[in-house]
Short mmCIF file of C-alpha atoms in Angstrom, two decimals:
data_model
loop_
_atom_site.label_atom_id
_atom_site.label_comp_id
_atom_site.label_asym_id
_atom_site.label_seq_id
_atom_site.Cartn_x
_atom_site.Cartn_y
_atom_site.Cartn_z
CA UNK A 1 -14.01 28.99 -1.99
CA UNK A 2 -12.81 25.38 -2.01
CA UNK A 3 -13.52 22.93 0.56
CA UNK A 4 -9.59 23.34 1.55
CA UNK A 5 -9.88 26.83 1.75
CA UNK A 6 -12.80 26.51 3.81
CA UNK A 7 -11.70 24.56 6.04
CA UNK A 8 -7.98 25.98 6.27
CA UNK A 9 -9.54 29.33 6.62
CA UNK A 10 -11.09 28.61 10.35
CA UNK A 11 -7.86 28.92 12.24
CA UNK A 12 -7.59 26.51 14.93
CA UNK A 13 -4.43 27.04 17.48
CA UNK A 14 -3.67 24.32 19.97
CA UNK A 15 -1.94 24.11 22.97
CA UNK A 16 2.05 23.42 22.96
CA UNK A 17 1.42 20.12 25.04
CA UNK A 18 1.23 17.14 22.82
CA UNK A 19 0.62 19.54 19.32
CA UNK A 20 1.48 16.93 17.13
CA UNK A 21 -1.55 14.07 18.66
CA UNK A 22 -3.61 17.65 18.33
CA UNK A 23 -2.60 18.71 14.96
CA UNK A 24 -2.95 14.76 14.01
CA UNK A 25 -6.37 14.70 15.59
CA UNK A 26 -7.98 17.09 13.89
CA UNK A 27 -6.55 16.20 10.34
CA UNK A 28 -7.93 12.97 10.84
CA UNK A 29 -11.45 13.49 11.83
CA UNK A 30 -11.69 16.34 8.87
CA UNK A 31 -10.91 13.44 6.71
CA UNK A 32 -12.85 10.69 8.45
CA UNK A 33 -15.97 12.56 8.26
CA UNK A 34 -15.57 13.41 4.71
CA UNK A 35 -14.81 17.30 5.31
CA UNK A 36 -11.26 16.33 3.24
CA UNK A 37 -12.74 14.18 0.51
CA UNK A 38 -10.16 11.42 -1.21
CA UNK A 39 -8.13 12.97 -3.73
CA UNK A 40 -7.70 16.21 -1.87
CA UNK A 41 -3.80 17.90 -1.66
CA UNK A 42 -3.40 18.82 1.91
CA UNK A 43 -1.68 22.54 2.02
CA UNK A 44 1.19 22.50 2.06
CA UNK A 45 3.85 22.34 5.83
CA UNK A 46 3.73 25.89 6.27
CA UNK A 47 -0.23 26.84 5.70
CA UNK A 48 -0.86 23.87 8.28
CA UNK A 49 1.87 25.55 10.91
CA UNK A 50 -0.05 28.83 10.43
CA UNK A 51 -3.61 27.22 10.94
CA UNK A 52 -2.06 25.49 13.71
CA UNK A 53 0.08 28.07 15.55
CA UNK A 54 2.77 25.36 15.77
CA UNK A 55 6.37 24.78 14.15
CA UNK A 56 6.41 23.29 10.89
CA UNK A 57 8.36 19.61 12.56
CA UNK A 58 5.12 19.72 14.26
CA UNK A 59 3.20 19.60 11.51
CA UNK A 60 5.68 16.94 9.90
CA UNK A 61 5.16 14.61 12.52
CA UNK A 62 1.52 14.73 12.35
CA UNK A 63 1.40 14.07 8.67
CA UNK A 64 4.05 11.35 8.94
CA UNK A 65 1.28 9.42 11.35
CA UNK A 66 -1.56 9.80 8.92
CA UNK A 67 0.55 8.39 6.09
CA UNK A 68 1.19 5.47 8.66
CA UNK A 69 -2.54 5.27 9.36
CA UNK A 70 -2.85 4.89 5.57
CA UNK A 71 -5.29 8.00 5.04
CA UNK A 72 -2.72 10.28 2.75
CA UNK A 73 0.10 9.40 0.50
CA UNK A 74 3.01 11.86 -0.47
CA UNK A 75 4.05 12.24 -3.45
CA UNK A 76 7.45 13.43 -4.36
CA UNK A 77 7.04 16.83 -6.03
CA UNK A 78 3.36 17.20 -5.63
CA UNK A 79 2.46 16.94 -1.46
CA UNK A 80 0.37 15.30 0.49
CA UNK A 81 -2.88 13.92 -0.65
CA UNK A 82 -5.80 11.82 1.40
CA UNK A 83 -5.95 8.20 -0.28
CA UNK A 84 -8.81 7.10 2.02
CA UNK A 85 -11.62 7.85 4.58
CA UNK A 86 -10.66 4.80 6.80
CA UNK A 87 -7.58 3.03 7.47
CA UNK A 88 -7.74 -0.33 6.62
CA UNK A 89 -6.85 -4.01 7.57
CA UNK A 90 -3.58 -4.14 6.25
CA UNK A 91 -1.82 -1.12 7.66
CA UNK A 92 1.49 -1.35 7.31
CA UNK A 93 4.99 -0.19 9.44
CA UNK A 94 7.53 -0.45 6.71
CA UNK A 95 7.73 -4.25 6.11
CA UNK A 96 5.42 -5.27 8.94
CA UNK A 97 1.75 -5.09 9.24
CA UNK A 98 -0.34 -4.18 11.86
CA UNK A 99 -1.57 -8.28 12.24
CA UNK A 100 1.99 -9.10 11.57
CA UNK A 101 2.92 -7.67 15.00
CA UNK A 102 -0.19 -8.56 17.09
CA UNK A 103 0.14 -11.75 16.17
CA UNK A 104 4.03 -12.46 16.84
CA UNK A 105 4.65 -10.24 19.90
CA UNK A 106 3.16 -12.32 22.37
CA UNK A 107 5.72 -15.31 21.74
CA UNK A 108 8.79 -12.59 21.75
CA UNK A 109 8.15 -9.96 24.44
CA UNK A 110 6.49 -12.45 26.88
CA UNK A 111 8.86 -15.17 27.31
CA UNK A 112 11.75 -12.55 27.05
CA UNK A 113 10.46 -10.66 30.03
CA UNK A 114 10.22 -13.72 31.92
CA UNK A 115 13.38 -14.81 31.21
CA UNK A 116 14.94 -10.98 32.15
CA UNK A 117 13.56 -11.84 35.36
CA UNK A 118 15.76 -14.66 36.03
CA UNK A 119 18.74 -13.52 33.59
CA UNK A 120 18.97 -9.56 33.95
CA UNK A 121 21.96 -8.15 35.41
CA UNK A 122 22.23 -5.31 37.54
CA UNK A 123 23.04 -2.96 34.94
CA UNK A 124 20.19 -3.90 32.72
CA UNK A 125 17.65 -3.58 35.41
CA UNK A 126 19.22 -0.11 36.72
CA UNK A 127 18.57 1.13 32.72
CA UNK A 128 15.28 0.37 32.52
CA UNK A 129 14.31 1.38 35.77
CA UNK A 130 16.43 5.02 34.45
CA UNK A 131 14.12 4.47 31.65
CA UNK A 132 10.62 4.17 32.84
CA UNK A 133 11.60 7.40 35.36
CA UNK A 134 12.47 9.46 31.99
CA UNK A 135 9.38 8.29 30.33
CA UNK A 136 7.03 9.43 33.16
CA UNK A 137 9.31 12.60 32.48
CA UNK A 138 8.94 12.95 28.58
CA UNK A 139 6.35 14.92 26.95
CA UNK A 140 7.48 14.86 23.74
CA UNK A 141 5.61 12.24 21.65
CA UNK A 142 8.39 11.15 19.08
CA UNK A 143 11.11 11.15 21.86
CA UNK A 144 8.71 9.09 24.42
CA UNK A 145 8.80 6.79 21.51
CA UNK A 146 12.53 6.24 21.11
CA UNK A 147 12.53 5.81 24.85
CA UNK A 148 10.02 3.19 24.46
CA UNK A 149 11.91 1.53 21.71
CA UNK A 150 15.16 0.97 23.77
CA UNK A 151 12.75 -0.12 26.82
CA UNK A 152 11.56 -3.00 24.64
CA UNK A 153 14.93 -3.55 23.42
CA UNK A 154 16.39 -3.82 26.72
CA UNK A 155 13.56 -6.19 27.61
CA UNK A 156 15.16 -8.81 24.91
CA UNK A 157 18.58 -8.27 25.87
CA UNK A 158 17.65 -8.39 29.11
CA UNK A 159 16.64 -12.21 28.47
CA UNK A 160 19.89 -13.03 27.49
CA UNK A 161 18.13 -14.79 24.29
CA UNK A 162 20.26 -13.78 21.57
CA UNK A 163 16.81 -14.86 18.94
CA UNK A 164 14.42 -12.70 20.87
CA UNK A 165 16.70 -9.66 21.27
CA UNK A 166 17.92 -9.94 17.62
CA UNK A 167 14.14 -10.11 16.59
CA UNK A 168 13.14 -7.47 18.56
CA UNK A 169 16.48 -5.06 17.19
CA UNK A 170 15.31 -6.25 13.55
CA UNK A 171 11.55 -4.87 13.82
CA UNK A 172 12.45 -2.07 16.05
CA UNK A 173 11.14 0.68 13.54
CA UNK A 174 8.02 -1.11 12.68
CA UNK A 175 7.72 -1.38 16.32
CA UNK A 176 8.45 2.41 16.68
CA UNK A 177 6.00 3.45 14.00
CA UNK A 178 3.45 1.22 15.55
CA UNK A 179 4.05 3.19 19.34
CA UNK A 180 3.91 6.38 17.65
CA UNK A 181 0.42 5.89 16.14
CA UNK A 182 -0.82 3.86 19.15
CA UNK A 183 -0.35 6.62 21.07
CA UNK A 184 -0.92 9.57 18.77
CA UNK A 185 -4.32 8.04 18.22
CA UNK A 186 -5.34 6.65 21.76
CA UNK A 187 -2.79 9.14 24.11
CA UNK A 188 -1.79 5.73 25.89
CA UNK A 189 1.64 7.32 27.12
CA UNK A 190 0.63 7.95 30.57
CA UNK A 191 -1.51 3.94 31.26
CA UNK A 192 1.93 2.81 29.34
CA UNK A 193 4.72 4.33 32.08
CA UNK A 194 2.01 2.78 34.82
CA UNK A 195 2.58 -0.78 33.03
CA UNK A 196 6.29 -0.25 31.71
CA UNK A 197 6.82 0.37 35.77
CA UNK A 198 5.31 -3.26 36.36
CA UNK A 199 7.04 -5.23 34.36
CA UNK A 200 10.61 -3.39 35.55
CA UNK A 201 9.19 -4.36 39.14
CA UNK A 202 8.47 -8.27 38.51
CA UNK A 203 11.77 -8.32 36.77
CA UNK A 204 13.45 -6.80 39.85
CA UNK A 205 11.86 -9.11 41.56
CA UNK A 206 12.96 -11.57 39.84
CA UNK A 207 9.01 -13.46 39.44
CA UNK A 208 9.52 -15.08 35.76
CA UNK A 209 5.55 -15.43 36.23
CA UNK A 210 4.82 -12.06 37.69
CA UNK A 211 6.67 -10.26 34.71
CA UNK A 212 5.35 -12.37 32.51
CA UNK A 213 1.41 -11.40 33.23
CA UNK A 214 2.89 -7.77 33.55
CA UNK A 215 3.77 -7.93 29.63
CA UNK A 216 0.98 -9.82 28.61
CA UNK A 217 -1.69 -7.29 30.00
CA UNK A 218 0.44 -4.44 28.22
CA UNK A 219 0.78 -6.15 24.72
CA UNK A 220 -3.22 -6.93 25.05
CA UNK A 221 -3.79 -3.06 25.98
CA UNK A 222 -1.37 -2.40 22.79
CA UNK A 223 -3.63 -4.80 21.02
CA UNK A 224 -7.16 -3.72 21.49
CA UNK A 225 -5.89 -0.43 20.11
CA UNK A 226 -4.53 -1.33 17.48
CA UNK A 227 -7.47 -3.54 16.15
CA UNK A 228 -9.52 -0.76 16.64
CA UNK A 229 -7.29 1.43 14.45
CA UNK A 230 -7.36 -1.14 11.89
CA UNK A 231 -11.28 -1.90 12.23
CA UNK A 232 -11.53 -5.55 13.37
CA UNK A 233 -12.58 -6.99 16.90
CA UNK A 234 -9.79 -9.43 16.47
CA UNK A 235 -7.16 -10.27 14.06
CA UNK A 236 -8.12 -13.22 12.03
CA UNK A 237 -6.84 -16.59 12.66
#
């Protein structure tokens, strides 16, 4: 028997609640510890769903964040195969990498939630207060994500900075590729509502420096994840 076979043949159902950061999980450590050597061809959608005892967009979603992590590649025709053991420094989110967006969204996100403090309007705060209450609502990981997205975005409109809402709109898939690994790998929805909620409440408030250290302590808990993804205390200077 192969070591595919092997290891597809000890079934391993999960619960319904967050499947895909299960179904994810375990993929990953089978190929972190070497059980799914490089060069292996994952089975194919609907062996995994069966393994699983989830639906095959499950199972899509899962394998679209280890392609993200960099561990497998697909290849048009052939399937999925593991590339590496270990993600590495330069993970990418379409044409962003992982450094690329710890470095630059301090100077967007924090200014821009300072200045939605002072510029906001009463329709901008009502949506993202409507936001952060469907968050804490969502369990779904990819639609928690678009949620989060549009949060963001809101954020830099919210500034009334044309620059940081247009740069924000322009990396908003990177940015949404980013949140869905973040959390797939470190289950960071829950401490994210909690600190989503504080920066709607210093904006409400109307404290430019309040929301300002509310965003800063969320990016930094975004960052410190995502370094660890990508295997480096900090990102180099």
């Amino acid at each position: 028997m192969s070591e595919v076979a092997d290891w597809l043949s000890y079934t391993s159902p999960i619960s319904r609640k967050n499947a895909a950061e299960a179904v994810f999980e375990d993929i990953r450590s089978a190929i972190t510890s070497g059980r799914l050597a490089v060069g292996t061809r994952l089975p194919a959608e609907a062996q995994l769903a069966t393994r699983y005892g989830v639906s095959r967009p499950i199972i899509r979603e899962a394998l679209r964040s280890l392609q993200t992590l960099g561990l497998t590649q697909t290849r048009t025709g052939s399937g999925t195969y593991v590339v590496t053991s270990m993600p590495g420094p330069e993970l990418r989110y379409g044409g962003y990498s992982a450094r690329d967006l710890i470095e630059a969204r301090p100077f967007i996100e924090v200014p821009a939630a300072g200045w939605a403090a002072l510029r906001r309007t009463e329709q901008q705060l009502a949506r993202l207060f409507e936001l952060c209450d469907e968050m804490d609502r969502e369990e779904d990981p990819l639609k928690w994500v678009n949620l989060d997205s549009e949060f963001h975005s809101t954020i830099a409109e919210s500034s009334g900075n044309a620059v940081f809402a247009k740069i924000v709109a322009d990396a908003r898939d990177a940015l949404m590729r980013q949140s869905e690994l973040v959390n797939m790998m470190a289950q960071r929805r829950v401490a994210s509502n909690v600190e989503h909620r504080r920066i709607v409440e210093a904006i409400a408030a109307g404290s430019e420096e309040e929301a300002i250290a509310a965003m800063e302590a969320h990016l930094g808990q975004v960052k410190q994840v995502v370094t660890t993804i990508i295997g480096e205390g900090q990102p180099p200077h």
